[in-house]
Amino acid sequence: MAQAQQGNSDIEQYVHQLINPSTRENALLELSKKRENFPELAPYLWYSFGTIAALLQEIVSIYPLLSPPSLTAHASNRVCNALALLQCVASHQDTRSMFLQAHIPLFLYPFLNTSSKTRPFEYLRLTSLGVIGALVKVDDTDVINFLLSTEIIPLCLRTMEIGSELSKTVATFIVQKILLDDVGLNYICATAERFFAVGAVLGNMVVSQAQATEQPSQRLLKHIIRCYLRLSDNPRAREALRSCLPELLRNPQFTQCLKNDETTRRWLAQLLLNVGFPDSAATLGTDIVAPTPLIQS
């Protein structure tokens, strides 16, 4: 009990140290390391005087290092510690809605708009995506509506094209979660331009997985296939996928990498049935026998 009280006292002390520029860097480091042990850190951060402003100051201070790209590992680590604390706020049920109302995710978008593939920039993109990922993990249409009112889809697609495998996986997960909400599915399928922008990037990722020197990433493929399957719930998208779904997804030599992932195999079989390839679906050895009903927008 005394140890828990001491821990809370330490956390409060570090939170207060965030508003002092001379103690902020160490406080960021300590809080980011200890955040998993204190589920109520988010309200501490949100309601403490000046704390969120201090975290945003950390973020804004490195904008000049983005272009031309001159971000150092030290600067990247420091701002990523600040982003880790914002992820706590985004994740917590008592602070998530206020986090959105304050439009704080917009401060992260310049990081997602970078193209440098150096490690400091990759770490920055990945940690920023983690904040958005924390928002979409909870099925909340308000979150989806907010994100769709911003440039999150193009920014995720950009990362899906240029990021590391891990960044691509998180960005694809975010697109998947947006699609799984009816509002998100209708938004992406509302125009041919949006649908084909998403479809082209998903298709390119399938091809790049096939061309990889190592085994394809099952985790990334799982999210790609789930995105395609969800798109196939829309009538116009299902029709379009009949001609633009990558042939690799019907190639048993490629899809054998999913042999130990029954869930993804079932998703792929359902996708292939939905878009009119029953013979290819049958080779996956699942009990899927009929297309899923279409969702009318």
mmCIF file of C-alpha atoms in Angstrom:
data_model
loop_
_atom_site.group_PDB
_atom_site.id
_atom_site.type_symbol
_atom_site.label_atom_id
_atom_site.label_comp_id
_atom_site.label_asym_id
_atom_site.label_seq_id
_atom_site.Cartn_x
_atom_site.Cartn_y
_atom_site.Cartn_z
ATOM 1 C CA MET A 1 0.000 0.000 0.000
ATOM 2 C CA ALA A 2 2.779 2.382 0.994
ATOM 3 C CA GLN A 3 4.650 1.407 -2.169
ATOM 4 C CA ALA A 4 1.585 2.210 -4.306
ATOM 5 C CA GLN A 5 1.211 5.599 -2.612
ATOM 6 C CA GLN A 6 4.894 6.306 -3.218
ATOM 7 C CA GLY A 7 4.420 5.353 -6.868
ATOM 8 C CA ASN A 8 1.471 7.733 -7.207
ATOM 9 C CA SER A 9 3.490 10.458 -5.557
ATOM 10 C CA ASP A 10 6.343 9.908 -8.031
ATOM 11 C CA ILE A 11 3.928 10.080 -10.951
ATOM 12 C CA GLU A 12 2.401 13.327 -9.681
ATOM 13 C CA GLN A 13 5.856 14.785 -9.238
ATOM 14 C CA TYR A 14 6.914 13.863 -12.783
ATOM 15 C CA VAL A 15 3.659 15.261 -14.200
ATOM 16 C CA HIS A 16 4.305 18.583 -12.446
ATOM 17 C CA GLN A 17 7.867 18.576 -13.775
ATOM 18 C CA LEU A 18 6.555 18.547 -17.355
ATOM 19 C CA ILE A 19 5.708 22.245 -17.240
ATOM 20 C CA ASN A 20 9.290 23.205 -16.350
ATOM 21 C CA PRO A 21 11.497 23.137 -19.482
ATOM 22 C CA SER A 22 14.572 22.298 -17.387
ATOM 23 C CA THR A 23 13.008 19.137 -15.889
ATOM 24 C CA ARG A 24 10.728 18.169 -18.781
ATOM 25 C CA GLU A 25 13.012 15.815 -20.698
ATOM 26 C CA ASN A 26 13.646 13.517 -17.731
ATOM 27 C CA ALA A 27 9.974 13.661 -16.703
ATOM 28 C CA LEU A 28 8.942 12.618 -20.230
ATOM 29 C CA LEU A 29 11.321 9.675 -20.101
ATOM 30 C CA GLU A 30 10.228 8.496 -16.648
ATOM 31 C CA LEU A 31 6.504 8.840 -17.339
ATOM 32 C CA SER A 32 6.734 7.043 -20.678
ATOM 33 C CA LYS A 33 8.541 4.145 -18.959
ATOM 34 C CA LYS A 34 6.064 3.960 -16.060
ATOM 35 C CA ARG A 35 2.810 4.625 -17.953
ATOM 36 C CA GLU A 36 1.801 0.962 -18.223
ATOM 37 C CA ASN A 37 1.782 0.629 -14.431
ATOM 38 C CA PHE A 38 -0.587 3.560 -13.830
ATOM 39 C CA PRO A 39 -3.917 3.157 -15.655
ATOM 40 C CA GLU A 40 -5.099 6.555 -14.372
ATOM 41 C CA LEU A 41 -2.144 8.490 -15.761
ATOM 42 C CA ALA A 42 -4.317 9.976 -18.539
ATOM 43 C CA PRO A 43 -6.585 12.022 -16.197
ATOM 44 C CA TYR A 44 -3.479 13.184 -14.302
ATOM 45 C CA LEU A 45 -2.023 14.451 -17.559
ATOM 46 C CA TRP A 46 -5.219 15.999 -18.862
ATOM 47 C CA TYR A 47 -6.282 17.860 -15.728
ATOM 48 C CA SER A 48 -2.870 19.008 -14.465
ATOM 49 C CA PHE A 49 -2.222 22.670 -15.188
ATOM 50 C CA GLY A 50 -0.159 23.269 -18.331
ATOM 51 C CA THR A 51 0.687 19.623 -18.969
ATOM 52 C CA ILE A 52 -1.027 19.107 -22.326
ATOM 53 C CA ALA A 53 0.301 22.472 -23.513
ATOM 54 C CA ALA A 54 3.813 21.305 -22.571
ATOM 55 C CA LEU A 55 3.368 18.077 -24.565
ATOM 56 C CA LEU A 56 2.123 20.023 -27.587
ATOM 57 C CA GLN A 57 5.087 22.377 -27.220
ATOM 58 C CA GLU A 58 7.374 19.341 -27.518
ATOM 59 C CA ILE A 59 5.602 18.312 -30.719
ATOM 60 C CA VAL A 60 5.546 21.737 -32.354
ATOM 61 C CA SER A 61 9.196 22.385 -31.483
ATOM 62 C CA ILE A 62 10.426 19.740 -33.943
ATOM 63 C CA TYR A 63 8.322 20.852 -36.930
ATOM 64 C CA PRO A 64 11.323 22.834 -38.285
ATOM 65 C CA LEU A 65 13.356 19.580 -38.326
ATOM 66 C CA LEU A 66 10.901 17.841 -40.664
ATOM 67 C CA SER A 67 11.783 19.712 -43.841
ATOM 68 C CA PRO A 68 14.500 19.612 -44.843
ATOM 69 C CA PRO A 69 14.812 16.368 -42.850
ATOM 70 C CA SER A 70 17.247 16.946 -39.996
ATOM 71 C CA LEU A 71 15.671 15.026 -37.118
ATOM 72 C CA THR A 72 18.231 13.429 -34.819
ATOM 73 C CA ALA A 73 17.737 10.209 -32.865
ATOM 74 C CA HIS A 74 17.780 12.171 -29.602
ATOM 75 C CA ALA A 75 15.099 14.630 -30.751
ATOM 76 C CA SER A 76 12.990 11.776 -32.131
ATOM 77 C CA ASN A 77 13.191 9.806 -28.868
ATOM 78 C CA ARG A 78 12.228 12.861 -26.845
ATOM 79 C CA VAL A 79 9.158 13.763 -28.895
ATOM 80 C CA CYS A 80 8.134 10.091 -29.052
ATOM 81 C CA ASN A 81 8.076 10.046 -25.250
ATOM 82 C CA ALA A 82 5.639 12.966 -25.426
ATOM 83 C CA LEU A 83 3.572 11.093 -28.025
ATOM 84 C CA ALA A 84 3.488 8.012 -25.782
ATOM 85 C CA LEU A 85 1.868 10.136 -23.070
ATOM 86 C CA LEU A 86 -0.665 11.503 -25.553
ATOM 87 C CA GLN A 87 -1.455 7.895 -26.495
ATOM 88 C CA CYS A 88 -2.428 7.312 -22.851
ATOM 89 C CA VAL A 89 -4.850 10.233 -23.090
ATOM 90 C CA ALA A 90 -6.241 8.948 -26.409
ATOM 91 C CA SER A 91 -6.758 5.460 -24.939
ATOM 92 C CA HIS A 92 -8.499 6.410 -21.694
ATOM 93 C CA GLN A 93 -12.300 6.429 -21.653
ATOM 94 C CA ASP A 94 -12.431 9.539 -19.463
ATOM 95 C CA THR A 95 -10.168 11.666 -21.656
ATOM 96 C CA ARG A 96 -10.657 10.328 -25.205
ATOM 97 C CA SER A 97 -13.597 12.557 -26.166
ATOM 98 C CA MET A 98 -11.897 15.700 -24.843
ATOM 99 C CA PHE A 99 -8.730 14.717 -26.688
ATOM 100 C CA LEU A 100 -10.766 14.645 -29.899
ATOM 101 C CA GLN A 101 -12.700 17.835 -29.142
ATOM 102 C CA ALA A 102 -9.386 19.635 -28.725
ATOM 103 C CA HIS A 103 -8.345 18.343 -32.203
ATOM 104 C CA ILE A 104 -5.026 17.185 -30.763
ATOM 105 C CA PRO A 105 -4.527 14.430 -33.389
ATOM 106 C CA LEU A 106 -4.036 17.178 -35.991
ATOM 107 C CA PHE A 107 -0.742 18.119 -34.324
ATOM 108 C CA LEU A 108 0.577 14.663 -35.312
ATOM 109 C CA TYR A 109 -0.298 14.852 -38.999
ATOM 110 C CA PRO A 110 2.896 16.676 -40.080
ATOM 111 C CA PHE A 111 4.831 13.644 -38.764
ATOM 112 C CA LEU A 112 2.750 11.295 -40.928
ATOM 113 C CA ASN A 113 3.355 13.518 -43.937
ATOM 114 C CA THR A 114 7.114 12.929 -43.899
ATOM 115 C CA SER A 115 8.878 10.708 -46.419
ATOM 116 C CA SER A 116 12.376 10.238 -44.966
ATOM 117 C CA LYS A 117 13.089 6.566 -44.270
ATOM 118 C CA THR A 118 15.780 7.160 -41.651
ATOM 119 C CA ARG A 119 15.251 5.520 -38.276
ATOM 120 C CA PRO A 120 14.379 8.735 -36.362
ATOM 121 C CA PHE A 121 11.617 9.555 -38.855
ATOM 122 C CA GLU A 122 10.345 5.981 -38.980
ATOM 123 C CA TYR A 123 10.138 5.872 -35.172
ATOM 124 C CA LEU A 124 8.293 9.207 -35.217
ATOM 125 C CA ARG A 125 5.754 7.970 -37.790
ATOM 126 C CA LEU A 126 5.212 4.692 -35.963
ATOM 127 C CA THR A 127 4.650 6.358 -32.585
ATOM 128 C CA SER A 128 2.270 8.898 -34.144
ATOM 129 C CA LEU A 129 0.308 6.080 -35.757
ATOM 130 C CA GLY A 130 0.149 4.448 -32.329
ATOM 131 C CA VAL A 131 -1.821 7.434 -31.019
ATOM 132 C CA ILE A 132 -4.337 7.208 -33.884
ATOM 133 C CA GLY A 133 -4.444 3.426 -33.488
ATOM 134 C CA ALA A 134 -5.351 3.867 -29.819
ATOM 135 C CA LEU A 135 -8.307 6.032 -30.853
ATOM 136 C CA VAL A 136 -9.720 3.545 -33.374
ATOM 137 C CA LYS A 137 -9.249 0.464 -31.179
ATOM 138 C CA VAL A 138 -12.466 1.395 -29.412
ATOM 139 C CA ASP A 139 -15.429 1.069 -31.765
ATOM 140 C CA ASP A 140 -16.735 4.638 -31.613
ATOM 141 C CA THR A 141 -18.424 6.325 -34.566
ATOM 142 C CA ASP A 142 -17.542 9.763 -33.132
ATOM 143 C CA VAL A 143 -13.865 8.871 -33.515
ATOM 144 C CA ILE A 144 -14.432 7.717 -37.114
ATOM 145 C CA ASN A 145 -16.401 10.871 -37.966
ATOM 146 C CA PHE A 146 -13.624 13.031 -36.553
ATOM 147 C CA LEU A 147 -10.890 11.201 -38.456
ATOM 148 C CA LEU A 148 -12.839 11.296 -41.715
ATOM 149 C CA SER A 149 -13.164 15.074 -41.355
ATOM 150 C CA THR A 150 -9.355 15.216 -41.481
ATOM 151 C CA GLU A 151 -6.717 13.921 -43.898
ATOM 152 C CA ILE A 152 -6.156 10.624 -42.083
ATOM 153 C CA ILE A 153 -6.943 8.328 -45.048
ATOM 154 C CA PRO A 154 -4.362 9.871 -47.441
ATOM 155 C CA LEU A 155 -1.806 10.008 -44.614
ATOM 156 C CA CYS A 156 -2.320 6.332 -43.779
ATOM 157 C CA LEU A 157 -2.115 5.400 -47.454
ATOM 158 C CA ARG A 158 1.176 7.293 -47.683
ATOM 159 C CA THR A 159 2.607 5.288 -44.777
ATOM 160 C CA MET A 160 1.268 2.055 -46.281
ATOM 161 C CA GLU A 161 3.376 2.854 -49.341
ATOM 162 C CA ILE A 162 6.653 4.063 -47.816
ATOM 163 C CA GLY A 163 6.770 2.915 -44.187
ATOM 164 C CA SER A 164 8.525 0.004 -42.534
ATOM 165 C CA GLU A 165 6.601 -3.245 -42.209
ATOM 166 C CA LEU A 166 5.509 -2.302 -38.689
ATOM 167 C CA SER A 167 4.328 1.184 -39.722
ATOM 168 C CA LYS A 168 2.507 -0.294 -42.705
ATOM 169 C CA THR A 169 0.792 -2.767 -40.390
ATOM 170 C CA VAL A 170 -0.436 -0.079 -37.979
ATOM 171 C CA ALA A 171 -1.555 2.230 -40.818
ATOM 172 C CA THR A 172 -3.458 -0.644 -42.485
ATOM 173 C CA PHE A 173 -5.052 -1.513 -39.122
ATOM 174 C CA ILE A 174 -6.298 2.096 -38.850
ATOM 175 C CA VAL A 175 -7.809 1.955 -42.355
ATOM 176 C CA GLN A 176 -9.362 -1.419 -41.459
ATOM 177 C CA LYS A 177 -10.999 -0.003 -38.324
ATOM 178 C CA ILE A 178 -12.347 2.970 -40.289
ATOM 179 C CA LEU A 179 -13.780 0.596 -42.913
ATOM 180 C CA LEU A 180 -15.405 -1.630 -40.285
ATOM 181 C CA ASP A 181 -17.587 1.304 -39.228
ATOM 182 C CA ASP A 182 -20.484 1.774 -41.666
ATOM 183 C CA VAL A 183 -19.744 5.506 -41.819
ATOM 184 C CA GLY A 184 -16.165 4.761 -42.871
ATOM 185 C CA LEU A 185 -17.167 2.154 -45.462
ATOM 186 C CA ASN A 186 -19.711 4.514 -47.016
ATOM 187 C CA TYR A 187 -17.176 7.346 -47.045
ATOM 188 C CA ILE A 188 -14.472 5.369 -48.849
ATOM 189 C CA CYS A 189 -16.940 3.853 -51.334
ATOM 190 C CA ALA A 190 -18.782 7.151 -51.973
ATOM 191 C CA THR A 191 -16.526 8.041 -54.905
ATOM 192 C CA ALA A 192 -14.533 5.950 -57.356
ATOM 193 C CA GLU A 193 -11.484 8.106 -56.614
ATOM 194 C CA ARG A 194 -11.472 7.209 -52.904
ATOM 195 C CA PHE A 195 -12.157 3.530 -53.524
ATOM 196 C CA PHE A 196 -9.443 3.134 -56.149
ATOM 197 C CA ALA A 197 -6.931 5.122 -54.048
ATOM 198 C CA VAL A 198 -7.379 2.619 -51.198
ATOM 199 C CA GLY A 199 -7.579 -0.372 -53.555
ATOM 200 C CA ALA A 200 -4.397 0.596 -55.409
ATOM 201 C CA VAL A 201 -2.363 0.860 -52.214
ATOM 202 C CA LEU A 202 -3.711 -2.444 -50.866
ATOM 203 C CA GLY A 203 -2.896 -4.095 -54.204
ATOM 204 C CA ASN A 204 0.629 -2.697 -54.247
ATOM 205 C CA MET A 205 1.204 -4.046 -50.739
ATOM 206 C CA VAL A 206 0.098 -7.537 -51.785
ATOM 207 C CA VAL A 207 2.554 -7.434 -54.704
ATOM 208 C CA SER A 208 5.393 -6.167 -52.492
ATOM 209 C CA GLN A 209 4.698 -8.976 -50.005
ATOM 210 C CA ALA A 210 4.995 -11.504 -52.840
ATOM 211 C CA GLN A 211 8.277 -9.948 -53.968
ATOM 212 C CA ALA A 212 9.800 -9.823 -50.481
ATOM 213 C CA THR A 213 12.927 -11.908 -49.994
ATOM 214 C CA GLU A 214 11.564 -13.174 -46.684
ATOM 215 C CA GLN A 215 8.268 -14.902 -45.927
ATOM 216 C CA PRO A 216 5.271 -12.549 -46.355
ATOM 217 C CA SER A 217 4.129 -10.863 -43.139
ATOM 218 C CA GLN A 218 1.061 -12.773 -41.955
ATOM 219 C CA ARG A 219 0.107 -9.891 -39.678
ATOM 220 C CA LEU A 220 0.143 -7.338 -42.484
ATOM 221 C CA LEU A 221 -1.634 -9.685 -44.899
ATOM 222 C CA LYS A 222 -4.324 -10.290 -42.285
ATOM 223 C CA HIS A 223 -5.156 -6.560 -42.184
ATOM 224 C CA ILE A 224 -4.967 -6.203 -45.985
ATOM 225 C CA ILE A 225 -7.370 -9.121 -46.523
ATOM 226 C CA ARG A 226 -9.749 -7.824 -43.847
ATOM 227 C CA CYS A 227 -9.816 -4.437 -45.613
ATOM 228 C CA TYR A 228 -10.649 -6.106 -48.926
ATOM 229 C CA LEU A 229 -13.317 -8.273 -47.299
ATOM 230 C CA ARG A 230 -14.977 -5.247 -45.731
ATOM 231 C CA LEU A 231 -14.870 -3.331 -49.031
ATOM 232 C CA SER A 232 -16.668 -6.289 -50.633
ATOM 233 C CA ASP A 233 -19.673 -5.576 -48.381
ATOM 234 C CA ASN A 234 -20.418 -2.497 -50.512
ATOM 235 C CA PRO A 235 -22.302 -3.216 -53.775
ATOM 236 C CA ARG A 236 -20.223 -0.978 -56.071
ATOM 237 C CA ALA A 237 -16.964 -1.990 -54.427
ATOM 238 C CA ARG A 238 -17.807 -5.695 -54.750
ATOM 239 C CA GLU A 239 -18.405 -5.218 -58.455
ATOM 240 C CA ALA A 240 -15.140 -3.299 -58.880
ATOM 241 C CA LEU A 241 -13.123 -5.878 -56.923
ATOM 242 C CA ARG A 242 -14.054 -8.552 -59.457
ATOM 243 C CA SER A 243 -11.630 -6.905 -61.844
ATOM 244 C CA CYS A 244 -9.099 -5.227 -59.527
ATOM 245 C CA LEU A 245 -8.525 -7.769 -56.745
ATOM 246 C CA PRO A 246 -4.870 -8.885 -56.989
ATOM 247 C CA GLU A 247 -4.538 -12.234 -58.733
ATOM 248 C CA LEU A 248 -1.988 -13.218 -56.091
ATOM 249 C CA LEU A 249 -4.824 -13.641 -53.598
ATOM 250 C CA ARG A 250 -6.095 -16.481 -55.832
ATOM 251 C CA ASN A 251 -2.665 -18.062 -56.142
ATOM 252 C CA PRO A 252 -2.290 -21.077 -53.799
ATOM 253 C CA GLN A 253 1.508 -20.743 -53.855
ATOM 254 C CA PHE A 254 1.208 -17.254 -52.375
ATOM 255 C CA THR A 255 -1.679 -17.914 -49.985
ATOM 256 C CA GLN A 256 -0.051 -21.016 -48.497
ATOM 257 C CA CYS A 257 1.692 -18.617 -46.098
ATOM 258 C CA LEU A 258 -1.717 -18.438 -44.358
ATOM 259 C CA LYS A 259 -1.958 -22.191 -43.797
ATOM 260 C CA ASN A 260 -1.609 -21.793 -40.004
ATOM 261 C CA ASP A 261 -3.928 -18.773 -39.748
ATOM 262 C CA GLU A 262 -7.456 -20.137 -39.938
ATOM 263 C CA THR A 263 -9.156 -16.775 -39.339
ATOM 264 C CA THR A 264 -7.402 -15.045 -42.234
ATOM 265 C CA ARG A 265 -7.939 -18.062 -44.505
ATOM 266 C CA ARG A 266 -11.664 -17.873 -43.787
ATOM 267 C CA TRP A 267 -11.674 -14.119 -44.484
ATOM 268 C CA LEU A 268 -9.897 -14.687 -47.796
ATOM 269 C CA ALA A 269 -12.265 -17.512 -48.766
ATOM 270 C CA GLN A 270 -15.237 -15.279 -47.965
ATOM 271 C CA LEU A 271 -13.713 -12.432 -49.981
ATOM 272 C CA LEU A 272 -13.125 -14.677 -53.012
ATOM 273 C CA LEU A 273 -16.682 -16.015 -52.819
ATOM 274 C CA ASN A 274 -18.070 -12.492 -52.503
ATOM 275 C CA VAL A 275 -16.332 -11.271 -55.650
ATOM 276 C CA GLY A 276 -17.101 -14.353 -57.744
ATOM 277 C CA PHE A 277 -14.157 -16.760 -57.473
ATOM 278 C CA PRO A 278 -15.712 -19.850 -55.816
ATOM 279 C CA ASP A 279 -13.099 -22.272 -57.199
ATOM 280 C CA SER A 280 -10.241 -20.233 -55.695
ATOM 281 C CA ALA A 281 -12.146 -19.988 -52.411
ATOM 282 C CA ALA A 282 -12.557 -23.775 -52.315
ATOM 283 C CA THR A 283 -8.770 -24.325 -52.432
ATOM 284 C CA LEU A 284 -8.437 -22.640 -49.037
ATOM 285 C CA GLY A 285 -10.123 -25.573 -47.333
ATOM 286 C CA THR A 286 -12.715 -23.681 -45.325
ATOM 287 C CA ASP A 287 -16.449 -24.235 -44.861
ATOM 288 C CA ILE A 288 -17.400 -20.873 -46.417
ATOM 289 C CA VAL A 289 -20.083 -21.628 -49.005
ATOM 290 C CA ALA A 290 -22.016 -18.406 -49.729
ATOM 291 C CA PRO A 291 -21.355 -14.694 -50.238
ATOM 292 C CA THR A 292 -22.111 -12.317 -47.376
ATOM 293 C CA PRO A 293 -25.118 -9.967 -47.765
ATOM 294 C CA LEU A 294 -24.370 -6.573 -49.275
ATOM 295 C CA ILE A 295 -24.622 -3.451 -47.124
ATOM 296 C CA GLN A 296 -26.634 -0.745 -48.836
ATOM 297 C CA SER A 297 -25.353 2.773 -48.221
#
